[in-house]
PDB file of C-alpha atoms and ligand atoms in Angstrom:
ATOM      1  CA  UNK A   1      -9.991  -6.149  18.929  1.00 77.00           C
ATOM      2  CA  UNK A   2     -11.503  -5.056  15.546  1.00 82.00           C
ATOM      3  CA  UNK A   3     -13.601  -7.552  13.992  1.00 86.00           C
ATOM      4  CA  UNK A   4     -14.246  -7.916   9.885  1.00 94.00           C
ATOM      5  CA  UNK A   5     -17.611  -6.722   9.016  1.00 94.00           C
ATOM      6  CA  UNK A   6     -17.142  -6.041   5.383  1.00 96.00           C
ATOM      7  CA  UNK A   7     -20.755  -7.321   4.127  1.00 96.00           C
ATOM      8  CA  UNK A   8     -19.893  -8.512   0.800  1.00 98.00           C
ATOM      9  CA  UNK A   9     -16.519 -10.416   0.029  1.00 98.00           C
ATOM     10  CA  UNK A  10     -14.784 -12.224  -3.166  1.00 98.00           C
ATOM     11  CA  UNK A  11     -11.881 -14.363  -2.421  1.00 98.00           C
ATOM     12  CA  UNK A  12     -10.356 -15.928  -5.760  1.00 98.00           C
ATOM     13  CA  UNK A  13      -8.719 -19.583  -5.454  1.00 98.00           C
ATOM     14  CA  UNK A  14     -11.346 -20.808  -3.034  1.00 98.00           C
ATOM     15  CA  UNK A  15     -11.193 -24.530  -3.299  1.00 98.00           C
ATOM     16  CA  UNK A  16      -8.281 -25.515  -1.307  1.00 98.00           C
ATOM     17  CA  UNK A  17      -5.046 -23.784   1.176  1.00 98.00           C
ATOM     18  CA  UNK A  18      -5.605 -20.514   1.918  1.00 98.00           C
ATOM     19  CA  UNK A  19      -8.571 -19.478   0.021  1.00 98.00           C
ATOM     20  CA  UNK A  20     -10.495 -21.786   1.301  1.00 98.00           C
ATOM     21  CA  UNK A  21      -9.516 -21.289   5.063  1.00 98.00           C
ATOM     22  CA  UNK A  22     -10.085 -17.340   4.407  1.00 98.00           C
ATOM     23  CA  UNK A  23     -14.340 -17.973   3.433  1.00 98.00           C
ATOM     24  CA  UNK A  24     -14.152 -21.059   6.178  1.00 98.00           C
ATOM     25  CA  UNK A  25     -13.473 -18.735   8.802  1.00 98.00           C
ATOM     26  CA  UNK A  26     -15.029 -15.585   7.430  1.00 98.00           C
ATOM     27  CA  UNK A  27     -18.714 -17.807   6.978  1.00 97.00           C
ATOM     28  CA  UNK A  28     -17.955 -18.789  10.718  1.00 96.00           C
ATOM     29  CA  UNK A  29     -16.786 -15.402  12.384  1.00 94.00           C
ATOM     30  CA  UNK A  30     -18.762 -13.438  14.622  1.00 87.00           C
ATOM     31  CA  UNK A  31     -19.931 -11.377  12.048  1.00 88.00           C
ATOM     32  CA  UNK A  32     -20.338 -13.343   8.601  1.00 96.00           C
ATOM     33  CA  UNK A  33     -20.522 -11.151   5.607  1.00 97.00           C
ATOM     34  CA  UNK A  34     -24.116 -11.580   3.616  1.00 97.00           C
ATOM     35  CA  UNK A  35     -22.481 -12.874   0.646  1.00 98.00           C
ATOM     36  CA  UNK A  36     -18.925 -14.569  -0.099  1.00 98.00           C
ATOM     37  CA  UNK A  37     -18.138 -15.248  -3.152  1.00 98.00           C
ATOM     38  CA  UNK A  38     -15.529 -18.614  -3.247  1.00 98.00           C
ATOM     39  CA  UNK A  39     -14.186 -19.135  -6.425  1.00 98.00           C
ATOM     40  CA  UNK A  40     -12.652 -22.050  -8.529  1.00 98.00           C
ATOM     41  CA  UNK A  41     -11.365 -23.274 -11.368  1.00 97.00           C
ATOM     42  CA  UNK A  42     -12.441 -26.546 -11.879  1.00 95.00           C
ATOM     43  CA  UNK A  43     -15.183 -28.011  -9.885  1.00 92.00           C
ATOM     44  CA  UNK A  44     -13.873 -31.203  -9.995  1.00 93.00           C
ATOM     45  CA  UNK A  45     -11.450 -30.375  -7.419  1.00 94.00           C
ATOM     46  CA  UNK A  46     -14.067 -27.591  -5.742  1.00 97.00           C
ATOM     47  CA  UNK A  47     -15.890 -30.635  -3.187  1.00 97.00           C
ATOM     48  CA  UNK A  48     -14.727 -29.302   0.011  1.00 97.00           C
ATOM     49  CA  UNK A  49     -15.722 -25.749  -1.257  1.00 98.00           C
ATOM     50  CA  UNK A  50     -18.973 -27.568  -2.399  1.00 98.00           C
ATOM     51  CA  UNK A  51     -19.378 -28.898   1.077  1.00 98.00           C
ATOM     52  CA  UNK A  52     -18.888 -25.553   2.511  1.00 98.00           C
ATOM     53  CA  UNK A  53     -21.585 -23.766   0.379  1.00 98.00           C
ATOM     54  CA  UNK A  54     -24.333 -26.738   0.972  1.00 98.00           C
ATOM     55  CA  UNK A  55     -23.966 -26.076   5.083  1.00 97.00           C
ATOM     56  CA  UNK A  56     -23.533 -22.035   4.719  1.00 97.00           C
ATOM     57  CA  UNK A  57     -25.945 -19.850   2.708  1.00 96.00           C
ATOM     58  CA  UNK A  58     -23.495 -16.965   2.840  1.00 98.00           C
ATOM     59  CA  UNK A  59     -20.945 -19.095   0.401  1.00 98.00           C
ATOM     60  CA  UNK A  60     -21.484 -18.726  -3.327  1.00 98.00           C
ATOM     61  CA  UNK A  61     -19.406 -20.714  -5.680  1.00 98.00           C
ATOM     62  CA  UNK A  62     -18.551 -19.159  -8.315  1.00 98.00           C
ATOM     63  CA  UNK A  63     -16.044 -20.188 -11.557  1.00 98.00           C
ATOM     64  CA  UNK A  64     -12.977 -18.055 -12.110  1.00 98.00           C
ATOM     65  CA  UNK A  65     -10.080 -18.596 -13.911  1.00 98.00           C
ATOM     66  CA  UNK A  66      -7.721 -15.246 -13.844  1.00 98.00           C
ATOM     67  CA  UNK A  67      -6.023 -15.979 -16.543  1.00 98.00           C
ATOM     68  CA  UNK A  68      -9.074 -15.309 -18.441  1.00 98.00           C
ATOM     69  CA  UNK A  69     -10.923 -12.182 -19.899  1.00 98.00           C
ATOM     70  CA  UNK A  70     -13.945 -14.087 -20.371  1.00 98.00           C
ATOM     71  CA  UNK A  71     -14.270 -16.009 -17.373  1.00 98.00           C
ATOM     72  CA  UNK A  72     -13.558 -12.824 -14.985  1.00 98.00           C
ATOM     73  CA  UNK A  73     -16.235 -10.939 -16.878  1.00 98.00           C
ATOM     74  CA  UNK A  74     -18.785 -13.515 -16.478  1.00 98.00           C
ATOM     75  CA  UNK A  75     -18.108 -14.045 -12.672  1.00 98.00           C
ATOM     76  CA  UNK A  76     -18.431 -10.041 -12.342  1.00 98.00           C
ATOM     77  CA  UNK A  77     -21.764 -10.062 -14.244  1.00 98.00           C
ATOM     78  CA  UNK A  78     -23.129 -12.864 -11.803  1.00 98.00           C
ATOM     79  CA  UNK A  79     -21.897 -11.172  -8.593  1.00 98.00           C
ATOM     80  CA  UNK A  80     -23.536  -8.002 -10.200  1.00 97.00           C
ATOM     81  CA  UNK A  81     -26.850  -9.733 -10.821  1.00 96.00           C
ATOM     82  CA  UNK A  82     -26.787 -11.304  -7.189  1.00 96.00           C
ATOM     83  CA  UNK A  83     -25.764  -8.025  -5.439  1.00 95.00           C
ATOM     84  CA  UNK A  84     -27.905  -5.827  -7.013  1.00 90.00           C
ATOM     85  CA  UNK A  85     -28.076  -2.071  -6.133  1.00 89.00           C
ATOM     86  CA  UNK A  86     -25.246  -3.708  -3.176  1.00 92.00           C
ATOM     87  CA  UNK A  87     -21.583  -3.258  -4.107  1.00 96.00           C
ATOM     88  CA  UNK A  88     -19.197  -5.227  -3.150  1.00 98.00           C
ATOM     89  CA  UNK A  89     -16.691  -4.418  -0.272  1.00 98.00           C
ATOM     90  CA  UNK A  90     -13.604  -6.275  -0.255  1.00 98.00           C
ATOM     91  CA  UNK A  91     -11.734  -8.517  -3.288  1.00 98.00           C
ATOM     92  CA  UNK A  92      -8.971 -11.233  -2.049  1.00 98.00           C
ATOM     93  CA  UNK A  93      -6.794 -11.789  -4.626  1.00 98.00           C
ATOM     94  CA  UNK A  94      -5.659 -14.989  -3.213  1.00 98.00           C
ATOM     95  CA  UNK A  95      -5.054 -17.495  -6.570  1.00 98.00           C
ATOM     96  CA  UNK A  96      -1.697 -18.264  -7.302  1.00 98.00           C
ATOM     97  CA  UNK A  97       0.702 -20.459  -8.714  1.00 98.00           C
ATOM     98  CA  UNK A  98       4.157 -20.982  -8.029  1.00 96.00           C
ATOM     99  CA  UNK A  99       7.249 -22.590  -9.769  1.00 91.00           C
ATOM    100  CA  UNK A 100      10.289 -23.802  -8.658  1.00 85.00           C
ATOM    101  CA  UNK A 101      12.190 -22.924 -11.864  1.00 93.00           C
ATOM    102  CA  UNK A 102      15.921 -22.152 -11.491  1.00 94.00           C
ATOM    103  CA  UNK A 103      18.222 -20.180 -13.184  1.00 95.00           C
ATOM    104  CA  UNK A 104      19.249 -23.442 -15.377  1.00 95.00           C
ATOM    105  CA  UNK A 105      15.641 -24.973 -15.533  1.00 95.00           C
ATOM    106  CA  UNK A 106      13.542 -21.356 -15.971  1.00 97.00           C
ATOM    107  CA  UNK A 107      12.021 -20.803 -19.965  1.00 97.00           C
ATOM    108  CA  UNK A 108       9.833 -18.221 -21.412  1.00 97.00           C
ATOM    109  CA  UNK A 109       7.058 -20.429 -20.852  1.00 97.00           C
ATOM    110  CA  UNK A 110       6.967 -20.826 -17.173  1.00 96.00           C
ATOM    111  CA  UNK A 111       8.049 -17.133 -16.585  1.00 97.00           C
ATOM    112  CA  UNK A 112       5.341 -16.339 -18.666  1.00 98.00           C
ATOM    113  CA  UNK A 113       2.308 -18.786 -17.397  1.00 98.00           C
ATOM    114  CA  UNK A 114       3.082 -17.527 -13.671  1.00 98.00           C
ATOM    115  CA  UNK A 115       3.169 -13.606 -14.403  1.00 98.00           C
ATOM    116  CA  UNK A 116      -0.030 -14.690 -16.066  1.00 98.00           C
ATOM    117  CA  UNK A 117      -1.539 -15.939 -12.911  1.00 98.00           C
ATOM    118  CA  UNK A 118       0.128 -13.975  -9.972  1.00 98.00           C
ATOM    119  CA  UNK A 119       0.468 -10.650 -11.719  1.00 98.00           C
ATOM    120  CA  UNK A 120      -1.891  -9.961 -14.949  1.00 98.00           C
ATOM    121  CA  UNK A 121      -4.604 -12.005 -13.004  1.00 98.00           C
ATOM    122  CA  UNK A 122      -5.037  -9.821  -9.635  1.00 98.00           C
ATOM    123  CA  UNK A 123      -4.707  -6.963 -11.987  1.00 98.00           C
ATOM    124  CA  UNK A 124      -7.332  -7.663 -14.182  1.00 98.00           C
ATOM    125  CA  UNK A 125     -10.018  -9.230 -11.327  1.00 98.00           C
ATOM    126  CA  UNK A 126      -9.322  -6.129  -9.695  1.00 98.00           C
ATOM    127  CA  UNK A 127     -10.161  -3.560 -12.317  1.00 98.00           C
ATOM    128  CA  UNK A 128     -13.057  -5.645 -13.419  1.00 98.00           C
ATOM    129  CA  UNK A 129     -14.403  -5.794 -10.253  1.00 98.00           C
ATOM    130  CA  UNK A 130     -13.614  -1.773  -9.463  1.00 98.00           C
ATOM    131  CA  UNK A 131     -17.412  -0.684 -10.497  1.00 97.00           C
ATOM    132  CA  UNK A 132     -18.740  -3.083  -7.595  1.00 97.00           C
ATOM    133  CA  UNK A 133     -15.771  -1.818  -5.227  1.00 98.00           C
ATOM    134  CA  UNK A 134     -16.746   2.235  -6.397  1.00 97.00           C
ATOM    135  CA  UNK A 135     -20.455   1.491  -5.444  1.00 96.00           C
ATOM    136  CA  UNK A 136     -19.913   0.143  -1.921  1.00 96.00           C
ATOM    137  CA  UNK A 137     -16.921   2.955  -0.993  1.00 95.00           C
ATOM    138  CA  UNK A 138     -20.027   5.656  -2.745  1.00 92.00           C
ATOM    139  CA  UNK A 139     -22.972   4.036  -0.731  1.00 89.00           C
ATOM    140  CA  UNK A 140     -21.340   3.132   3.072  1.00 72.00           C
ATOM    141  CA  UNK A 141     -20.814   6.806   4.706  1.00 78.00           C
ATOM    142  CA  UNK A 142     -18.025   5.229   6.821  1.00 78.00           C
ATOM    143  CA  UNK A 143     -15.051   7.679   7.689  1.00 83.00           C
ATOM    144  CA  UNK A 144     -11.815   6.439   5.872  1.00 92.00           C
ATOM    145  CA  UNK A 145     -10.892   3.733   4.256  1.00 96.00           C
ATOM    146  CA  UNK A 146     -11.241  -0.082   5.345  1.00 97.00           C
ATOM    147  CA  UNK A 147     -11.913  -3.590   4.103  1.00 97.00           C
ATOM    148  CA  UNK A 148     -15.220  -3.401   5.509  1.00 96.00           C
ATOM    149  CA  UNK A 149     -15.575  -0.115   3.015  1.00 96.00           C
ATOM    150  CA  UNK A 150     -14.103  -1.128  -0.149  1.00 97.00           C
ATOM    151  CA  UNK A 151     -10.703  -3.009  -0.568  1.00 98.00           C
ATOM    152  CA  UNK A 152      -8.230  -5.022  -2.861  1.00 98.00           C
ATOM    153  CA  UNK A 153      -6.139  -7.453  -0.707  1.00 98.00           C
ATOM    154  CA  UNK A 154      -3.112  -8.624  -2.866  1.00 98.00           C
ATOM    155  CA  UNK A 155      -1.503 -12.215  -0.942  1.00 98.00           C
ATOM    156  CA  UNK A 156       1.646 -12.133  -2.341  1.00 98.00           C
ATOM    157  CA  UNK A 157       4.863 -13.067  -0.540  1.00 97.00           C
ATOM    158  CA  UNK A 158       8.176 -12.168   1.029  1.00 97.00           C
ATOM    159  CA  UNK A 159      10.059 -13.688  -1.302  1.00 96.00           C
ATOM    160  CA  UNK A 160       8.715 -10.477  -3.745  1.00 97.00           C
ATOM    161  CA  UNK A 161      10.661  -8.490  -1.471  1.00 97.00           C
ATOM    162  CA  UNK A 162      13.438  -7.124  -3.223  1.00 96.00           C
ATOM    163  CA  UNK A 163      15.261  -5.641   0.032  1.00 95.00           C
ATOM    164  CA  UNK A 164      15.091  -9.237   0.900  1.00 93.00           C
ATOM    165  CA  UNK A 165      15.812 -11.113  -1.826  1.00 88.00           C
ATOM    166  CA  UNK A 166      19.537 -11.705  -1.415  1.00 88.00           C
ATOM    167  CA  UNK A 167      18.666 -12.798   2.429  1.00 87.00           C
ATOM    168  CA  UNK A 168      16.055 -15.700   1.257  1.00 82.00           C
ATOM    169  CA  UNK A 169      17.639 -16.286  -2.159  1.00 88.00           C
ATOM    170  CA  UNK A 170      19.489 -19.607  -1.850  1.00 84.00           C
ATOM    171  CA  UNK A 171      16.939 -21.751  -0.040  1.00 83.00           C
ATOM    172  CA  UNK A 172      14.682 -21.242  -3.243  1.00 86.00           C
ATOM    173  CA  UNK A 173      15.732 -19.038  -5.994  1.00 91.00           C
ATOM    174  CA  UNK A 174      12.404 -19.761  -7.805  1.00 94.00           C
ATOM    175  CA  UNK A 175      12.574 -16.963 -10.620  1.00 96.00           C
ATOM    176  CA  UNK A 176       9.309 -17.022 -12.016  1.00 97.00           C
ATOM    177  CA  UNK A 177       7.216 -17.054  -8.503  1.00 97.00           C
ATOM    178  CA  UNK A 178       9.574 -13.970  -7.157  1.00 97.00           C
ATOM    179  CA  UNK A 179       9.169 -12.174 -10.059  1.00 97.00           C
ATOM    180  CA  UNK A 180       5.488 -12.591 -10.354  1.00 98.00           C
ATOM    181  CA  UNK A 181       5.643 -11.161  -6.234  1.00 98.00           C
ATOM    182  CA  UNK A 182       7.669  -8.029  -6.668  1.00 98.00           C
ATOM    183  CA  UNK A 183       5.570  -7.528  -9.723  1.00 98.00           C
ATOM    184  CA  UNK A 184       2.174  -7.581  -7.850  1.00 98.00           C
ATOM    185  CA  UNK A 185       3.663  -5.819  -5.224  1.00 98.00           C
ATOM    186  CA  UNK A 186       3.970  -2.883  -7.469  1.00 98.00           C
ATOM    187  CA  UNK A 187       0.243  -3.452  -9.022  1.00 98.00           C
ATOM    188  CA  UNK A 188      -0.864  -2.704  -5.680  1.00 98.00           C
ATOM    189  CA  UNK A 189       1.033   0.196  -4.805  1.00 98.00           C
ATOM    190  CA  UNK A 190      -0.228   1.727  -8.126  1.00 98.00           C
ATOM    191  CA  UNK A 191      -3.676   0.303  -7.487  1.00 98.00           C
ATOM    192  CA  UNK A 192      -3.113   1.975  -4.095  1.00 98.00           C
ATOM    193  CA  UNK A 193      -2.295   5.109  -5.598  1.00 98.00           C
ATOM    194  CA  UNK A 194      -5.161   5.281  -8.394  1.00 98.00           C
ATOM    195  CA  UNK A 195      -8.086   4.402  -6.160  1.00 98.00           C
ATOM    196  CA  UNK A 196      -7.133   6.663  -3.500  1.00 97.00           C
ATOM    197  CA  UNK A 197      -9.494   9.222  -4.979  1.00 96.00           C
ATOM    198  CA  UNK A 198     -12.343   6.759  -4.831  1.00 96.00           C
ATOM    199  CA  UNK A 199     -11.688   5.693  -0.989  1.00 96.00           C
ATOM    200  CA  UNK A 200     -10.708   2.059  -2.211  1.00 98.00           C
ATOM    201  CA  UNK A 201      -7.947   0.642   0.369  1.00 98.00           C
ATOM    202  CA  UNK A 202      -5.610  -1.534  -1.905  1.00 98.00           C
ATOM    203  CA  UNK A 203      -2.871  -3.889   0.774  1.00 98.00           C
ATOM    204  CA  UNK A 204      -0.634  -6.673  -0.087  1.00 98.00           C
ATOM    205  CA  UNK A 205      -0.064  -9.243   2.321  1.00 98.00           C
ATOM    206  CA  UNK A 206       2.498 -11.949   2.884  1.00 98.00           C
ATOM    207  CA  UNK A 207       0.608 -14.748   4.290  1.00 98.00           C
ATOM    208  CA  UNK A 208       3.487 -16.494   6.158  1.00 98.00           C
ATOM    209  CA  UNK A 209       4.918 -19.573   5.237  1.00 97.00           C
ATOM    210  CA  UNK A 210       1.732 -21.584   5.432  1.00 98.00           C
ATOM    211  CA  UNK A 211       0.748 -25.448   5.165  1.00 98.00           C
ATOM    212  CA  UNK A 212      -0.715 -25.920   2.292  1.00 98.00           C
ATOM    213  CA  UNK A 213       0.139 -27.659  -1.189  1.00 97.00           C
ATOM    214  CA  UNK A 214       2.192 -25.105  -2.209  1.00 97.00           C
ATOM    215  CA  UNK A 215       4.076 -24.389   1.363  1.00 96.00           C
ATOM    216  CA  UNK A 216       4.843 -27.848   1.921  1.00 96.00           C
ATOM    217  CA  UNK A 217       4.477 -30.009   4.933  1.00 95.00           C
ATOM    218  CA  UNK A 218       7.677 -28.178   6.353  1.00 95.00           C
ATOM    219  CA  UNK A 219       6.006 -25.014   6.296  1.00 97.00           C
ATOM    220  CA  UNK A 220       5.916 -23.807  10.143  1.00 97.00           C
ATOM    221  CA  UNK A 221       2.215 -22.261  10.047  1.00 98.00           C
ATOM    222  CA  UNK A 222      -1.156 -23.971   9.967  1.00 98.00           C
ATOM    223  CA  UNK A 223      -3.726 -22.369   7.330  1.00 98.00           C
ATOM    224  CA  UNK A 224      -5.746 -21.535  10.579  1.00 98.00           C
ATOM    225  CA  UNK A 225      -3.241 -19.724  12.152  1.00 98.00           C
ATOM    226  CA  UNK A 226      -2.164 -17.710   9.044  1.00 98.00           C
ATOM    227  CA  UNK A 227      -5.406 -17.070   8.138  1.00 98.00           C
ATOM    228  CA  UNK A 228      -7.119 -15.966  11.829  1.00 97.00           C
ATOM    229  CA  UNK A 229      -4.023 -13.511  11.880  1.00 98.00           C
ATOM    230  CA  UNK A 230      -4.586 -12.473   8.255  1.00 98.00           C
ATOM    231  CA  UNK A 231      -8.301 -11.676   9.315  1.00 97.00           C
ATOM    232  CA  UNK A 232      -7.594  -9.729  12.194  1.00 97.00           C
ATOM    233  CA  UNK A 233      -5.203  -7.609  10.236  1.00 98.00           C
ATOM    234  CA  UNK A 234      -7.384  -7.310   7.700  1.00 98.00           C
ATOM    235  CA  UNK A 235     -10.197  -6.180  10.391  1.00 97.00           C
ATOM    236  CA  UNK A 236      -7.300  -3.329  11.283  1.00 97.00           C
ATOM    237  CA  UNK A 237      -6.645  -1.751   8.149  1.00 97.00           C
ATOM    238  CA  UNK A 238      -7.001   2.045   7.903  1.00 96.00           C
ATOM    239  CA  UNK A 239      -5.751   4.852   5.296  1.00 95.00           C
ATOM    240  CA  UNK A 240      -2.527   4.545   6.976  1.00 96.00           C
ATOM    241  CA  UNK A 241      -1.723   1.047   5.392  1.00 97.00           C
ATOM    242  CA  UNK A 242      -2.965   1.236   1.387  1.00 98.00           C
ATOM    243  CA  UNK A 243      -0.004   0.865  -0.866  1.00 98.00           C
ATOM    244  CA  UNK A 244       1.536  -0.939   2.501  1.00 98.00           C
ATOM    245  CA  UNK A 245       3.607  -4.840   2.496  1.00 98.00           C
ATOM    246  CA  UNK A 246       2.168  -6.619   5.625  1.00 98.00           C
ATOM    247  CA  UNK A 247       2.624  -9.713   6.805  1.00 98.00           C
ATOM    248  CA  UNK A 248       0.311 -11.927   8.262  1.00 98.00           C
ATOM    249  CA  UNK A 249       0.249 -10.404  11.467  1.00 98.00           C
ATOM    250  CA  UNK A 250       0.471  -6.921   9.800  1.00 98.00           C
ATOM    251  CA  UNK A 251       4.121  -6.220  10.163  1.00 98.00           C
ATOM    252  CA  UNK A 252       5.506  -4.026   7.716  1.00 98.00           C
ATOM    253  CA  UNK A 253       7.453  -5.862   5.113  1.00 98.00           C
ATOM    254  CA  UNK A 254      10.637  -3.958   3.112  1.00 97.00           C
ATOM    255  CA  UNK A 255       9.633  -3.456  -0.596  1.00 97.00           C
TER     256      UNK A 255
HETATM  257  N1  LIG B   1       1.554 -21.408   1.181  1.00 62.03           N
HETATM  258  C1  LIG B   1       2.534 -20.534   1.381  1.00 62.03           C
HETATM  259  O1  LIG B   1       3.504 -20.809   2.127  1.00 62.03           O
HETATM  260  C2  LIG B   1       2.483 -19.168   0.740  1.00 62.03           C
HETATM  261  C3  LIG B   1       3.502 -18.256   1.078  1.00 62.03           C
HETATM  262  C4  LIG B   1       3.461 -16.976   0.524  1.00 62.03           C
HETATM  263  C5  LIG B   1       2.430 -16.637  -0.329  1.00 62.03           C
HETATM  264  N2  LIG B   1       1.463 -17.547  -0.643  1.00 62.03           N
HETATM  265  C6  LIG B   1       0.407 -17.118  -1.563  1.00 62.03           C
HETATM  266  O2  LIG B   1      -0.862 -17.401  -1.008  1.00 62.03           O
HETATM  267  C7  LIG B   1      -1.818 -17.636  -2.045  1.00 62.03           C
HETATM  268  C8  LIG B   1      -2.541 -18.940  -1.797  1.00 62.03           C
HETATM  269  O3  LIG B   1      -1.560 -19.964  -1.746  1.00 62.03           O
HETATM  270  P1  LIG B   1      -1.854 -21.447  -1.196  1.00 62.03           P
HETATM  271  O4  LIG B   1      -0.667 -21.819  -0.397  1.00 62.03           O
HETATM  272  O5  LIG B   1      -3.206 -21.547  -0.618  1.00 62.03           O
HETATM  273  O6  LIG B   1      -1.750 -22.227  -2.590  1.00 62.03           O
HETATM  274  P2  LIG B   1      -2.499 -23.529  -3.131  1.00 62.03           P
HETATM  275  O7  LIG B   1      -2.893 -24.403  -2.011  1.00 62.03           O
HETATM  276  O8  LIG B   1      -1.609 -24.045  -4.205  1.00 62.03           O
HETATM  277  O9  LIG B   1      -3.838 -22.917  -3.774  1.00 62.03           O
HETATM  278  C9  LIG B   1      -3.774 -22.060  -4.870  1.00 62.03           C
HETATM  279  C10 LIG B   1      -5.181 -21.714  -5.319  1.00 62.03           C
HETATM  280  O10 LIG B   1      -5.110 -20.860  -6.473  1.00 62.03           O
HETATM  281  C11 LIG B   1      -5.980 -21.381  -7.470  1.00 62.03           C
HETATM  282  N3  LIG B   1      -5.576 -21.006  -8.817  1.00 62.03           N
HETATM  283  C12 LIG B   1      -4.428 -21.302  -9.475  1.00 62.03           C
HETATM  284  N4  LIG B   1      -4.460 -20.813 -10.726  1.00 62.03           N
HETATM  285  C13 LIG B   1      -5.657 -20.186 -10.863  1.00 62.03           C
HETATM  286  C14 LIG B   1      -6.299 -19.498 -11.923  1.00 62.03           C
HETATM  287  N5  LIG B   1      -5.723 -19.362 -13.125  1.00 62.03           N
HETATM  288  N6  LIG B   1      -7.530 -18.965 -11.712  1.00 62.03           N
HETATM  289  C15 LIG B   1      -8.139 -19.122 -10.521  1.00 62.03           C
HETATM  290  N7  LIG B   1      -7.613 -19.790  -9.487  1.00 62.03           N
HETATM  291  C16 LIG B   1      -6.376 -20.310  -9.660  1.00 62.03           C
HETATM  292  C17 LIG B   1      -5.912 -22.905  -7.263  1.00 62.03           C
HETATM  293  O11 LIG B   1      -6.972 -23.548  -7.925  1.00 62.03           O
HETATM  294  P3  LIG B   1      -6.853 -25.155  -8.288  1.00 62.03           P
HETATM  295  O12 LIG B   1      -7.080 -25.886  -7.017  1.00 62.03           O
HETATM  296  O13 LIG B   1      -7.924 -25.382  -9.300  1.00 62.03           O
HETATM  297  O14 LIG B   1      -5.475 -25.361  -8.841  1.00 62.03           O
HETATM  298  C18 LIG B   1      -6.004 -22.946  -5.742  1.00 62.03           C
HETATM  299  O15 LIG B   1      -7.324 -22.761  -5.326  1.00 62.03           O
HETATM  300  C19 LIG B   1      -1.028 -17.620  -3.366  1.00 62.03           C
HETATM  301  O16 LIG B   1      -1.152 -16.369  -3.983  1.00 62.03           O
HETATM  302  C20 LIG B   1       0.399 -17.844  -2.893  1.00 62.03           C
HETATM  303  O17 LIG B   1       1.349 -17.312  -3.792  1.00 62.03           O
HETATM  304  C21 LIG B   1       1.464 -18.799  -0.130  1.00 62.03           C
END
């Protein structure tokens, strides 16, 4: 079984469900990248993360909000200054917010404050971050792409499927969360498209639906269990799957 050995790796919402399972398990794995960068919003709610980073020297915190020019350009400039001459191999996109907004209930507002975070968020990190990305695809001589080259991973969800959408619709119509989805679904098949010149592997995957505060106790996956799936897939991924919809156990998903 292929095993993650990308050396240098940001995952953005870090502090809690998902993000913070991804750099638990990545700090623990067999093969622990030198550097992973968590980051947070707040650091009041970043203990755990805090916790984390105090027992495991490869964890650095670092403050992100994606919703923000200024913050994503001063997280860049500090993973620049701590890499060095190093690039950086693989961005998560992970943050997110969802909302449960309804056709009667949905405004401008909340359409607006989740593209914001799901969409214009993993956009931006990611071209911000593409100068770190370009060195490490320019300096590993590895054949083809990879996450442990240089890669954008996009978690996004089924519910952005819009083959899908009038299968899953009625449980939870939630407009401005499956909007936000099939939007950054398309950012990465662009992405996908733009950086295949510069041997950067760009993937979206559906992380299942997961226990966490936004899955809900219902939710039939643990965090583990999505996550040590999401890592082995993510430990699999060739050429063959940029600009590709996987799920958590990298099962193609319909666009
Ligand atoms: N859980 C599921 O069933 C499920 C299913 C499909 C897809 N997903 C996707 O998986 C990803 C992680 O979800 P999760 O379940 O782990 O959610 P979660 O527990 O609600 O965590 C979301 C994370 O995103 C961070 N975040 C929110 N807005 C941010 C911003 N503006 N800048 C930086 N960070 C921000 C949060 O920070 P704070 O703690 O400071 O708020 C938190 O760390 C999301 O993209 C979500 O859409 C989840």
């Amino acid at each position: 079984m292929a095993v993650l050995k990308a050396e240098t790796v940001l995952v953005t919402g870090a502090n809690r469900g998902i993000g913070l399972e991804l750099v638990k398990q990545l700090s623990n794995s067999e093969c622990p990248p030198a550097h992973i960068f968590a980051t947070y919003l707040y650091s009041n709610s970043a203990q755990e993360l805090q916790k984390l980073a105090d027992e495991q020297s490869v964890v650095k915190m670092l403050e992100l909000d994606v919703t923000d020019s200024a913050s994503i350009q001063k997280a860049v400039e500090t993973v620049e200054a701590s890499l060095g001459t190093t690039g950086l191999n693989l961005v998560i996109n992970n943050a997110g917010i969802n909302s449960d907004a309804t056709l009667e209930t949905l405004t401008a507002d909340n359409l607006m404050a989740v593209y914001r975070t799901n969409v214009v968020g993993p956009l931006l990190v990611s071209k911000a971050f593409l100068p770190c990305l370009k060195k490490a695809a320019h300096a590993l001589h590895l054949e083809g792409m990879s996450c442990n080259k240089a890669a954008i991973v996009n978690i996004t969800s089924i519910v952005g499927s819009i083959k899908l959408g009038q299968k899953n619709f009625s449980r939870a119509p939630m407009y401005p969360y499956r909007l936000s989805k099939a939007a950054l679904n398309m950012a990465t098949v662009c992405l996908s498209e733009d950086l295949k010149q510069n041997q950067i592997l760009c993937t979206a995957i559906h992380p299942g639906w997961v226990q966490t505060d936004m899955g809900g106790n219902e939710a039939p996956l643990s965090v583990a269990d999505s996550v040590s799936s999401i890592l082995r897939v993510l430990a699999s991924l060739s050429q063959s799957e940029t600009g590709k919809f996987l799920d958590w156990e990298g099962k193609e998903i319909d666009w």
